PDB file of C-alpha atoms in Angstrom:
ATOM      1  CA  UNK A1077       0.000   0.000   0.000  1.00 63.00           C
ATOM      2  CA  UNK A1078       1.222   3.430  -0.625  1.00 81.00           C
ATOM      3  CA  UNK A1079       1.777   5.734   2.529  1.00 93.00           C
ATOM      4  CA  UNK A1080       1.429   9.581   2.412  1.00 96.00           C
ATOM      5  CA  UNK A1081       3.060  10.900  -0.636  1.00 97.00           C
ATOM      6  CA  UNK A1082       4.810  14.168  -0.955  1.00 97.00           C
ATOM      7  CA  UNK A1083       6.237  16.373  -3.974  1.00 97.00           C
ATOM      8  CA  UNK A1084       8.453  17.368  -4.341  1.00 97.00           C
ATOM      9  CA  UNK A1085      11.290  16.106  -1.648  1.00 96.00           C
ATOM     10  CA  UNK A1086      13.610  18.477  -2.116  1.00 96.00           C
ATOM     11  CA  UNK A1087      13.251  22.222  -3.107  1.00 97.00           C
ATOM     12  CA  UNK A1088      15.387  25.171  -3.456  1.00 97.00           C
ATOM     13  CA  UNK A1089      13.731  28.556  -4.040  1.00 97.00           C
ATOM     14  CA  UNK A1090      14.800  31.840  -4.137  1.00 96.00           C
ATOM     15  CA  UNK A1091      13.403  34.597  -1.375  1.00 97.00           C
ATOM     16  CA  UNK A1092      10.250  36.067  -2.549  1.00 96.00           C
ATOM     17  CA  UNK A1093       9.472  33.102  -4.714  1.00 97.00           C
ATOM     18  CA  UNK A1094       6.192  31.339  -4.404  1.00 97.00           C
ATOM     19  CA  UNK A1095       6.796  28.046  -3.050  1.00 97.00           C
ATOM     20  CA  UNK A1096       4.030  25.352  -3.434  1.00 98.00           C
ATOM     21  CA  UNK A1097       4.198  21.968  -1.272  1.00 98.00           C
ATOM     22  CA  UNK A1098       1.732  18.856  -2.480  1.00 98.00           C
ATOM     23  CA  UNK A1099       0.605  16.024   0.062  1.00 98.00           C
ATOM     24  CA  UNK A1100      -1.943  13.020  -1.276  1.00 97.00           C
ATOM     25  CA  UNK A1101      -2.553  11.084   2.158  1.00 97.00           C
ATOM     26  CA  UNK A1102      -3.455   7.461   2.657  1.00 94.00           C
ATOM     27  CA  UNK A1103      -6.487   6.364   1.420  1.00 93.00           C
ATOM     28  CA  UNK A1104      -9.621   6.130   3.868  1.00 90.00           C
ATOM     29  CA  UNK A1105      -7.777   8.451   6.082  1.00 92.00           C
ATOM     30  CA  UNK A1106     -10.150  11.507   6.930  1.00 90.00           C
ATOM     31  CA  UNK A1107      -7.193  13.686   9.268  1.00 92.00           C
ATOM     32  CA  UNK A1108      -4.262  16.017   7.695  1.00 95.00           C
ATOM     33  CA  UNK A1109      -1.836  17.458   9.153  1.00 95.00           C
ATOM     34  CA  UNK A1110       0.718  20.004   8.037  1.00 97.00           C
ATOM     35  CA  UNK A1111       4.349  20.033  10.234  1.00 96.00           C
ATOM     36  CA  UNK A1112       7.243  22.007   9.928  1.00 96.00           C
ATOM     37  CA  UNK A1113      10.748  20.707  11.742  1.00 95.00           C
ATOM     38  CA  UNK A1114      13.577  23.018  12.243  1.00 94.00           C
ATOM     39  CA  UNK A1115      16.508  22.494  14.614  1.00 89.00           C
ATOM     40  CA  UNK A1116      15.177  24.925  16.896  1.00 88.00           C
ATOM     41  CA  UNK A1117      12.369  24.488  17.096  1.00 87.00           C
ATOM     42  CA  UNK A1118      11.877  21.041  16.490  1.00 89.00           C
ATOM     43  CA  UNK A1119       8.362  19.473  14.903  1.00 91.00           C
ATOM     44  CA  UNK A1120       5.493  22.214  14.778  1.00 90.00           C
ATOM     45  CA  UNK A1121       2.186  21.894  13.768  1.00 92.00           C
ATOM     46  CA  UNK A1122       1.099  24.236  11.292  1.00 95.00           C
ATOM     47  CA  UNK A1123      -2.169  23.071  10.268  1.00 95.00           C
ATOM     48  CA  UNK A1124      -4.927  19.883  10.561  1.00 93.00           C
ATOM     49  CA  UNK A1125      -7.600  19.068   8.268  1.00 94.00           C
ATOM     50  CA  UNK A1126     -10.560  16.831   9.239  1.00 91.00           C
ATOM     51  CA  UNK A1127     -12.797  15.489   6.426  1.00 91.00           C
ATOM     52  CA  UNK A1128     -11.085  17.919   3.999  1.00 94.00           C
ATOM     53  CA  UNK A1129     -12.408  20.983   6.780  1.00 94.00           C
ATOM     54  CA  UNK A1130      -9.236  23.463   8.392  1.00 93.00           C
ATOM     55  CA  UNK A1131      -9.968  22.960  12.160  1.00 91.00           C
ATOM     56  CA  UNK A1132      -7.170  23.972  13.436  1.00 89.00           C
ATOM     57  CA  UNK A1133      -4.459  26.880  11.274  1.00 91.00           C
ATOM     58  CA  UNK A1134      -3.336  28.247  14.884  1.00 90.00           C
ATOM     59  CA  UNK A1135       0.419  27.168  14.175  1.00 91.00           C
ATOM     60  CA  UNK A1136       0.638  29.240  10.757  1.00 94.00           C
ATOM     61  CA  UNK A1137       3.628  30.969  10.772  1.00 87.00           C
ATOM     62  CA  UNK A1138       1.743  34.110   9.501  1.00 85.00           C
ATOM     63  CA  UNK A1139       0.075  34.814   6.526  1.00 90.00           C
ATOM     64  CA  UNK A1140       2.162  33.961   3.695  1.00 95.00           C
ATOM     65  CA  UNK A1141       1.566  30.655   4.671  1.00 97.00           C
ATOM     66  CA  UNK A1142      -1.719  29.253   3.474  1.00 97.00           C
ATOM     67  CA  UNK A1143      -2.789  25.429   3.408  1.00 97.00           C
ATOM     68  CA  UNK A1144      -5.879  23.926   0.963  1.00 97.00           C
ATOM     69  CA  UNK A1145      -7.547  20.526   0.735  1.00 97.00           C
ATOM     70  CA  UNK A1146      -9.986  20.521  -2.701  1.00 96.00           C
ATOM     71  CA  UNK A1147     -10.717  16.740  -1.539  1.00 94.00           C
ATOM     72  CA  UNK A1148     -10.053  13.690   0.386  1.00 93.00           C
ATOM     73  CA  UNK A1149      -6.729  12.783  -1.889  1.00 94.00           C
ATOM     74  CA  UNK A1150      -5.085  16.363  -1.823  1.00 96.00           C
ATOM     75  CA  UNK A1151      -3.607  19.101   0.077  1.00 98.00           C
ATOM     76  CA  UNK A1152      -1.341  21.861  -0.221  1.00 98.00           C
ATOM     77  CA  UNK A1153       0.667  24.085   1.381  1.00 98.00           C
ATOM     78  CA  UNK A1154       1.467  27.181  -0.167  1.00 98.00           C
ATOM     79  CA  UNK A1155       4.197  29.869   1.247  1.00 97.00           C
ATOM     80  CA  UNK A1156       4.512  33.363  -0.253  1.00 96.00           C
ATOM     81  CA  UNK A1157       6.611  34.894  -0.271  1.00 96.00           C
ATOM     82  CA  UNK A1158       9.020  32.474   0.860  1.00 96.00           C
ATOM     83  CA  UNK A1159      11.629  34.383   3.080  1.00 96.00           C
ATOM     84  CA  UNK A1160      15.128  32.691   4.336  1.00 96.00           C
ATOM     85  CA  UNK A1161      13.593  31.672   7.706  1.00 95.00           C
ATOM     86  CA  UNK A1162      11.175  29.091   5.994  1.00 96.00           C
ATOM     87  CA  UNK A1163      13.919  26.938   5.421  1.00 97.00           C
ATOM     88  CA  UNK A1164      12.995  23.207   6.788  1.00 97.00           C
ATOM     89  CA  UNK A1165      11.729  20.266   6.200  1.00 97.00           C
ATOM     90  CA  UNK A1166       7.784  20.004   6.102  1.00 98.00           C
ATOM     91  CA  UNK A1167       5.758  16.951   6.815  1.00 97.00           C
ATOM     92  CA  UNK A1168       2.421  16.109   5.729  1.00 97.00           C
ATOM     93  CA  UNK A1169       0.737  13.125   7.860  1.00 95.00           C
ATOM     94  CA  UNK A1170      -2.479  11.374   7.770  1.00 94.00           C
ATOM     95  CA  UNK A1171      -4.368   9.735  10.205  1.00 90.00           C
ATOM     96  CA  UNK A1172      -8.217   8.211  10.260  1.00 85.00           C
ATOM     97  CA  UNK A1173     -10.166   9.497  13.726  1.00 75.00           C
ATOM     98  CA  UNK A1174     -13.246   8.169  14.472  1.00 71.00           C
ATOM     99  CA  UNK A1175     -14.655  10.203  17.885  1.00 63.00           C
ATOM    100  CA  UNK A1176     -12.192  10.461  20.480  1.00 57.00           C
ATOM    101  CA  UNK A1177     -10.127   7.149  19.193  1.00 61.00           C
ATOM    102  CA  UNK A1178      -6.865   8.265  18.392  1.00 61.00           C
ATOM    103  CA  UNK A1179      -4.618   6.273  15.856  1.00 70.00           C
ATOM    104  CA  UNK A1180      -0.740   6.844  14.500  1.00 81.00           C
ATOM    105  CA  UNK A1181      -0.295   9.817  12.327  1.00 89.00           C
ATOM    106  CA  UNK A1182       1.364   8.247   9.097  1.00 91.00           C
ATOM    107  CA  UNK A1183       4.299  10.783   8.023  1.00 94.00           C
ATOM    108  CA  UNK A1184       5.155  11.575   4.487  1.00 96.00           C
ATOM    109  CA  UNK A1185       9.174  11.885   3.729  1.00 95.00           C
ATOM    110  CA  UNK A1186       8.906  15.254   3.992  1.00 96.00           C
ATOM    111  CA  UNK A1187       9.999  18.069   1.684  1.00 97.00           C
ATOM    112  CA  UNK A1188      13.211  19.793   2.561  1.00 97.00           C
ATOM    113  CA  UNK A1189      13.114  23.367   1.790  1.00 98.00           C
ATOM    114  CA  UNK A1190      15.833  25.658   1.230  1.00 97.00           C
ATOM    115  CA  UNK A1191      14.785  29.595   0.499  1.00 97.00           C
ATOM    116  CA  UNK A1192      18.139  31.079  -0.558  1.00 96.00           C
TER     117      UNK A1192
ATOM    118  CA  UNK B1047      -0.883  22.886  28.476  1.00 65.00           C
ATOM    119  CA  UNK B1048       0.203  19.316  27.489  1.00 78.00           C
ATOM    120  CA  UNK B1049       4.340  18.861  27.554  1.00 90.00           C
ATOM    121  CA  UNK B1050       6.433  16.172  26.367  1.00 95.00           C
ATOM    122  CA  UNK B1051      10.381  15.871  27.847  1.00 96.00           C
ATOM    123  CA  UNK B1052      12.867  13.919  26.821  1.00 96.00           C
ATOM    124  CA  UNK B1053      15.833  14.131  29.062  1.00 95.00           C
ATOM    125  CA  UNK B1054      18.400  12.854  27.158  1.00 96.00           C
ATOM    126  CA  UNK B1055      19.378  14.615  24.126  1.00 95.00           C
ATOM    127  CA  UNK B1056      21.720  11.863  22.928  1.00 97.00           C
ATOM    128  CA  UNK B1057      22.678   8.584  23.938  1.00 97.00           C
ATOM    129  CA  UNK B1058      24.973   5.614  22.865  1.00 97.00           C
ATOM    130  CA  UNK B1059      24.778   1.613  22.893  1.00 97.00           C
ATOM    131  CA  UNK B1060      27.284  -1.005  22.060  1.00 97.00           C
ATOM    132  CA  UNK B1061      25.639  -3.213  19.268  1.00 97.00           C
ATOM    133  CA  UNK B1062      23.864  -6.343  20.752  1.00 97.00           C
ATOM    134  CA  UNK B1063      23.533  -4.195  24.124  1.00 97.00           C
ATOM    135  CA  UNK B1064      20.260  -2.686  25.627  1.00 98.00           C
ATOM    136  CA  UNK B1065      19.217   0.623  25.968  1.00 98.00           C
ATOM    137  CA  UNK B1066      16.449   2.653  27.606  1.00 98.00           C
ATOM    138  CA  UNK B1067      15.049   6.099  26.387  1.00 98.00           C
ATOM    139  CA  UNK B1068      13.369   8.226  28.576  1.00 98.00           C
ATOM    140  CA  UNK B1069      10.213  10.524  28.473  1.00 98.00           C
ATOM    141  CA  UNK B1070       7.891  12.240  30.931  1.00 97.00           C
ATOM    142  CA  UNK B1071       4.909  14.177  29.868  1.00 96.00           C
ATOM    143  CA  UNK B1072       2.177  16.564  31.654  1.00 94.00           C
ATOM    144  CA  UNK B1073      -1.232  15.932  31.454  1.00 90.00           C
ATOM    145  CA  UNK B1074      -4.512  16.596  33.221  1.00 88.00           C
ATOM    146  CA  UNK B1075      -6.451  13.939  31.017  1.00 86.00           C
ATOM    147  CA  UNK B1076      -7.114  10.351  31.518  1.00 84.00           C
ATOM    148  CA  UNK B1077      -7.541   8.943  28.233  1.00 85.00           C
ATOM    149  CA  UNK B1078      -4.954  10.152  25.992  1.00 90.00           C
ATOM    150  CA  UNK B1079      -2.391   7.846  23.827  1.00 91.00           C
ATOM    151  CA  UNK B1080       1.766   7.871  23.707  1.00 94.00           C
ATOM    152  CA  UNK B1081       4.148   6.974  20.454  1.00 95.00           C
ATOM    153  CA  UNK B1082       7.373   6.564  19.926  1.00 97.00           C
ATOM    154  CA  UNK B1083       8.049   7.459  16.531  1.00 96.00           C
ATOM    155  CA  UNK B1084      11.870   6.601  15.041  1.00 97.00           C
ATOM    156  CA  UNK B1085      13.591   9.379  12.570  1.00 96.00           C
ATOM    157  CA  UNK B1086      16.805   8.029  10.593  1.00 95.00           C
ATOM    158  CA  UNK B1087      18.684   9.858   8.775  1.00 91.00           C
ATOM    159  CA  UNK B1088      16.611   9.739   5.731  1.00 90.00           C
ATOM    160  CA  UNK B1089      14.116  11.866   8.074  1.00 91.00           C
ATOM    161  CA  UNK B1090      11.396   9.501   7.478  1.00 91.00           C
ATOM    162  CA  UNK B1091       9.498   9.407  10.368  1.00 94.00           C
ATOM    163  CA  UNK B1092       8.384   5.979  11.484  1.00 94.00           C
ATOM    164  CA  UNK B1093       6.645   4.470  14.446  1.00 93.00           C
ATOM    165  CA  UNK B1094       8.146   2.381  16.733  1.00 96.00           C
ATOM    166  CA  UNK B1095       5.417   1.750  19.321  1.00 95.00           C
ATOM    167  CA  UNK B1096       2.119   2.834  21.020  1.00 93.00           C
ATOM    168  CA  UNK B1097       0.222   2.879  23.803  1.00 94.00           C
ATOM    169  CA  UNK B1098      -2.811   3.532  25.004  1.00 91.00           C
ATOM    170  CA  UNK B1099      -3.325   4.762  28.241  1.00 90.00           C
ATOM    171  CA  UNK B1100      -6.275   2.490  29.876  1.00 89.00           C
ATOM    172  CA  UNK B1101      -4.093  -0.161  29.050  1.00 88.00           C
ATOM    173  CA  UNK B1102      -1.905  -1.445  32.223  1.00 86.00           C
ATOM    174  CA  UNK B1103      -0.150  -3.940  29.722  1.00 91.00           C
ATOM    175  CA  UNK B1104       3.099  -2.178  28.583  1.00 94.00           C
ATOM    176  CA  UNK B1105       3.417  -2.589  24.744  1.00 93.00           C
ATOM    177  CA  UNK B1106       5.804  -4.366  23.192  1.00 93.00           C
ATOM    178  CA  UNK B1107       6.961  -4.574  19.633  1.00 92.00           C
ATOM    179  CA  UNK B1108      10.034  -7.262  19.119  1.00 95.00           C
ATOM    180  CA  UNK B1109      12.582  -5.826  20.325  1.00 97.00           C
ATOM    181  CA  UNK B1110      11.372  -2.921  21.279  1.00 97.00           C
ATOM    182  CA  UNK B1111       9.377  -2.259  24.416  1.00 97.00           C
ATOM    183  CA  UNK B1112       7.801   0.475  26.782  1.00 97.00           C
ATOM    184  CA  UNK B1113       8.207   0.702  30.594  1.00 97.00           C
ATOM    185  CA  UNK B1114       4.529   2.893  31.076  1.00 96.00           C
ATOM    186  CA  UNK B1115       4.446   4.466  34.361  1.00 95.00           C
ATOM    187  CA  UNK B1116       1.167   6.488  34.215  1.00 93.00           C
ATOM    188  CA  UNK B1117       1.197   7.264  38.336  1.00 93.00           C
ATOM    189  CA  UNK B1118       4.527   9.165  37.181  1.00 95.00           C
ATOM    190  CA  UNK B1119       3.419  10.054  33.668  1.00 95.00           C
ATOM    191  CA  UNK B1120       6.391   8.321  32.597  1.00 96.00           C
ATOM    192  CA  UNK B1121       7.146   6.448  29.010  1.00 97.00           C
ATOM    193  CA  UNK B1122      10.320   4.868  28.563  1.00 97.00           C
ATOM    194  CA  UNK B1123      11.608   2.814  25.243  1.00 98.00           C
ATOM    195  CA  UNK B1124      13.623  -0.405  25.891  1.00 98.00           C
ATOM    196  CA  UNK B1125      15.311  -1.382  22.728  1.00 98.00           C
ATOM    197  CA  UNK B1126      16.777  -4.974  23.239  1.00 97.00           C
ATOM    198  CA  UNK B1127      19.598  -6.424  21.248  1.00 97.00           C
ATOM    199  CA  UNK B1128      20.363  -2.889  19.942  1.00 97.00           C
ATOM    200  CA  UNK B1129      21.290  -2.612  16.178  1.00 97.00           C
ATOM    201  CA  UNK B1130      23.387  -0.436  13.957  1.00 96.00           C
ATOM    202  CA  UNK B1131      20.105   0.218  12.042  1.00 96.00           C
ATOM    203  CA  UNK B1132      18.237   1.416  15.420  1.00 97.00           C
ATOM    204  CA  UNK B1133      20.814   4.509  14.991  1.00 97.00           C
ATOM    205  CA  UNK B1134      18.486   7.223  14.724  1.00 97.00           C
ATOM    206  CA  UNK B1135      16.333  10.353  16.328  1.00 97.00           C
ATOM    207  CA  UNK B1136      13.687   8.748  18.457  1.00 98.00           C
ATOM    208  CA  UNK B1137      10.890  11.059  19.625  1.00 97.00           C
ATOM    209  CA  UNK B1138       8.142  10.343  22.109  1.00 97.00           C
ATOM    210  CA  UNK B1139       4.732  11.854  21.502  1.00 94.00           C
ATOM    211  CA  UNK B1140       1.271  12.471  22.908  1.00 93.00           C
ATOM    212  CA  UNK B1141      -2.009  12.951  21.991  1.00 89.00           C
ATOM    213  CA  UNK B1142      -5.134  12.954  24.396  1.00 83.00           C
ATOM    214  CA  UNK B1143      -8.828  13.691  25.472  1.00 70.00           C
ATOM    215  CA  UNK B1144     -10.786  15.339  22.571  1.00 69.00           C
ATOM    216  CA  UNK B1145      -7.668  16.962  21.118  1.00 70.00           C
ATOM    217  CA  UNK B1146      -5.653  16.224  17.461  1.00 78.00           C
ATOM    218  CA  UNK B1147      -2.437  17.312  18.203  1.00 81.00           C
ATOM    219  CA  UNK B1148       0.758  15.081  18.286  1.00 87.00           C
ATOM    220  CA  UNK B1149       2.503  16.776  21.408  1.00 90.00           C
ATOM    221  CA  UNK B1150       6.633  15.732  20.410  1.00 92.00           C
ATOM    222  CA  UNK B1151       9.163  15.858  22.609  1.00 94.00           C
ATOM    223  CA  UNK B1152      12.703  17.282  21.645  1.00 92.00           C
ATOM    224  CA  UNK B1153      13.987  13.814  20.657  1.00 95.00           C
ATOM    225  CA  UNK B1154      17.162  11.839  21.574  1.00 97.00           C
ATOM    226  CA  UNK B1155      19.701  10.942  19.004  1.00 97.00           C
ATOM    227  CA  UNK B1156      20.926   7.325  19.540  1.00 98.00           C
ATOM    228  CA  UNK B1157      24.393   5.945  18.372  1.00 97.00           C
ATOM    229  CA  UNK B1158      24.971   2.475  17.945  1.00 97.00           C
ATOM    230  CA  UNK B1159      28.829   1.507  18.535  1.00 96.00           C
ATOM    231  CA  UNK B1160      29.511  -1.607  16.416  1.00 94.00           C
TER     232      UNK B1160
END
């Protein structure tokens, strides 16, 4: 079975540049979630979808970061303009919650970013 | 606020040998669940283990295994026969009550000494 997908892995952008990041989660699984990992900060939400719905966009950097999910299959996560502090690796993970049951979060290989 | 702390920023095993991860969290709720989630170098992030809190039994997954205090809110990872592929990050998580978020820890970098 395919886990969570993510395009591209690796991408190097120049600041200002519009910088777009694609997730397609595990099939059947109705929760998203957006991270961003830095060294100093370590993993950081940014953003969780349930049933394609934002419920939560409270860890958004600010607002040149913005986050979409047209259906069940797709997200993405959209930064600009990108500025040299956006450098990290994002993770997209996808998990299926059913009331309060809580499951593992399945992690995509991330996408390192590098805004130069 | 729910916290997640991991003690020991890195640590070191002989190959073959044992070794024990720590992690304490803070919480006020009584259902909530705990990972262990392994990061190698390719930064894939992989689970290792989980446990759910109502459970007394500690979880075990070959050779690795939890030591679940919840009295202490403590969640330790044994990882038996230790090797050179175990040599990665290893964070310990949380997630609880009626909330979504994955609560992480800072992580502890293992080494495995062949």
């Amino acid at each position: 079975d395919a886990g969570v997908i993510q395009s591209p892995r690796h991408e190097v952008t120049e600041m200002g540049q519009e910088v777009t990041l694609r997730c397609k989660p595990i099939s059947g699984h109705n929760s998203l979630f957006w991270y961003r990992q830095t060294m100093m900060r370590g993993l950081e939400l940014l953003i969780y979808f349930n049933n394609n719905v934002p419920i939560d966009d409270s860890g958004m950097p600010e607002d040149r970061f913005s986050a979409k999910m047209p259906n069940a299959s797709f997200s993405t996560l959209k930064i600009q303009p990108s500025e040299p502090r956006d450098s990290a690796v994002y993770f997209c993970a996808s998990t299926h919650r059913t009331g309060t049951s809580h499951y593992e979060q399945f992690f995509g290989p991330g996408t390192r970013l590098t805004v130069l | 606020a729910q916290t997640v702390t991991q003690s020991q920023p890195e640590m070191s095993v002989q190959e073959a040998e044992t070794v024990t991860l720590s992690c304490t969290y803070d919480t006020s709720e009584s259902d909530y669940y705990l990972f262990w989630y392994k990061q190698p170098p390719s930064r894939q992030m992989i689970l290792v283990i989980r446990q759910e809190a109502y459970k007394q039994q500690n979880a075990t997954e070959n050779r690795f295994s939890v030591n679940f205090q919840k009295a202490a809110k403590s969640f330790s990872l044994k990882i038996s026969d230790s090797q050179l592929g175990d040599a990665a990050m290893y964070f310990c998580a949380y997630v609880g009550g009626s909330n979504y978020k994955l609560t992480f820890g800072k992580g502890t970098l293992l080494t495995v000494n062949p």
